[in-house]
């Protein structure tokens, strides 16, 4: 059986990845008319940077839980 803290870590990690995928899909739907425009490419880079910062924050939060 998985303990409560491990379940929380799994859900937070999976939720963060879900947000990342949703943002990428949103960028693709907004800027992907027949191909990714230069603005769309910058938006993808922004989403990747946001994801790295989000996962850094999640990692710091998880490390301070114990």
PDB file of C-alpha atoms in Angstrom:
ATOM      1  CA  UNK A   1       0.000   0.000   0.000  1.00  0.00           C
ATOM      2  CA  UNK A   2       1.224   3.485  -0.847  1.00  0.00           C
ATOM      3  CA  UNK A   3       1.327   5.884   2.069  1.00  0.00           C
ATOM      4  CA  UNK A   4      -0.419   9.252   2.129  1.00  0.00           C
ATOM      5  CA  UNK A   5       2.672  11.385   1.468  1.00  0.00           C
ATOM      6  CA  UNK A   6       3.719   9.342  -1.564  1.00  0.00           C
ATOM      7  CA  UNK A   7       0.218   9.610  -3.045  1.00  0.00           C
ATOM      8  CA  UNK A   8       0.324  13.382  -2.571  1.00  0.00           C
ATOM      9  CA  UNK A   9       3.718  13.598  -4.304  1.00  0.00           C
ATOM     10  CA  UNK A  10       2.451  11.495  -7.215  1.00  0.00           C
ATOM     11  CA  UNK A  11      -0.676  13.635  -7.598  1.00  0.00           C
ATOM     12  CA  UNK A  12       1.246  16.918  -7.433  1.00  0.00           C
ATOM     13  CA  UNK A  13       3.794  15.695  -9.983  1.00  0.00           C
ATOM     14  CA  UNK A  14       1.145  14.329 -12.324  1.00  0.00           C
ATOM     15  CA  UNK A  15      -0.910  17.499 -11.950  1.00  0.00           C
ATOM     16  CA  UNK A  16       2.092  19.629 -12.864  1.00  0.00           C
ATOM     17  CA  UNK A  17       2.714  17.559 -15.977  1.00  0.00           C
ATOM     18  CA  UNK A  18      -0.989  17.822 -16.824  1.00  0.00           C
ATOM     19  CA  UNK A  19      -0.781  21.625 -16.609  1.00  0.00           C
ATOM     20  CA  UNK A  20       2.266  21.550 -18.903  1.00  0.00           C
ATOM     21  CA  UNK A  21       0.461  19.417 -21.489  1.00  0.00           C
ATOM     22  CA  UNK A  22      -2.658  21.586 -21.305  1.00  0.00           C
ATOM     23  CA  UNK A  23      -0.583  24.729 -21.876  1.00  0.00           C
ATOM     24  CA  UNK A  24       1.190  23.144 -24.853  1.00  0.00           C
ATOM     25  CA  UNK A  25      -2.143  22.102 -26.364  1.00  0.00           C
ATOM     26  CA  UNK A  26      -3.446  25.634 -25.802  1.00  0.00           C
ATOM     27  CA  UNK A  27      -0.448  27.147 -27.558  1.00  0.00           C
ATOM     28  CA  UNK A  28      -0.832  24.673 -30.416  1.00  0.00           C
ATOM     29  CA  UNK A  29      -4.505  25.510 -30.833  1.00  0.00           C
ATOM     30  CA  UNK A  30      -3.863  29.239 -30.672  1.00  0.00           C
ATOM     31  CA  UNK A  31      -0.769  29.530 -32.859  1.00  0.00           C
ATOM     32  CA  UNK A  32      -0.816  26.297 -34.885  1.00  0.00           C
ATOM     33  CA  UNK A  33      -2.772  27.321 -37.974  1.00  0.00           C
ATOM     34  CA  UNK A  34      -1.032  25.135 -40.576  1.00  0.00           C
ATOM     35  CA  UNK A  35       2.298  25.430 -38.770  1.00  0.00           C
ATOM     36  CA  UNK A  36       3.784  27.051 -35.733  1.00  0.00           C
ATOM     37  CA  UNK A  37       4.434  30.760 -36.194  1.00  0.00           C
ATOM     38  CA  UNK A  38       7.348  32.646 -34.671  1.00  0.00           C
ATOM     39  CA  UNK A  39       5.066  33.951 -31.928  1.00  0.00           C
ATOM     40  CA  UNK A  40       3.860  30.422 -31.272  1.00  0.00           C
ATOM     41  CA  UNK A  41       7.440  29.193 -30.997  1.00  0.00           C
ATOM     42  CA  UNK A  42       8.164  31.866 -28.399  1.00  0.00           C
ATOM     43  CA  UNK A  43       5.027  30.820 -26.538  1.00  0.00           C
ATOM     44  CA  UNK A  44       6.256  27.190 -26.511  1.00  0.00           C
ATOM     45  CA  UNK A  45       9.599  28.335 -25.101  1.00  0.00           C
ATOM     46  CA  UNK A  46       7.715  30.332 -22.474  1.00  0.00           C
ATOM     47  CA  UNK A  47       5.642  27.275 -21.528  1.00  0.00           C
ATOM     48  CA  UNK A  48       8.814  25.191 -21.186  1.00  0.00           C
ATOM     49  CA  UNK A  49      10.442  27.838 -18.967  1.00  0.00           C
ATOM     50  CA  UNK A  50       7.271  28.035 -16.871  1.00  0.00           C
ATOM     51  CA  UNK A  51       7.247  24.242 -16.524  1.00  0.00           C
ATOM     52  CA  UNK A  52      10.878  24.173 -15.364  1.00  0.00           C
ATOM     53  CA  UNK A  53      10.161  26.867 -12.785  1.00  0.00           C
ATOM     54  CA  UNK A  54       6.974  25.077 -11.671  1.00  0.00           C
ATOM     55  CA  UNK A  55       8.777  21.767 -11.230  1.00  0.00           C
ATOM     56  CA  UNK A  56      11.583  23.519  -9.339  1.00  0.00           C
ATOM     57  CA  UNK A  57       9.009  24.989  -6.968  1.00  0.00           C
ATOM     58  CA  UNK A  58       7.260  21.643  -6.591  1.00  0.00           C
ATOM     59  CA  UNK A  59      10.574  19.928  -5.872  1.00  0.00           C
ATOM     60  CA  UNK A  60      11.493  22.501  -3.228  1.00  0.00           C
ATOM     61  CA  UNK A  61       8.070  22.207  -1.636  1.00  0.00           C
ATOM     62  CA  UNK A  62       8.282  18.425  -1.552  1.00  0.00           C
ATOM     63  CA  UNK A  63      11.788  18.462  -0.099  1.00  0.00           C
ATOM     64  CA  UNK A  64      10.632  20.641   2.792  1.00  0.00           C
ATOM     65  CA  UNK A  65       7.694  18.377   3.684  1.00  0.00           C
ATOM     66  CA  UNK A  66       9.843  15.969   5.702  1.00  0.00           C
TER      67      UNK A  66
END
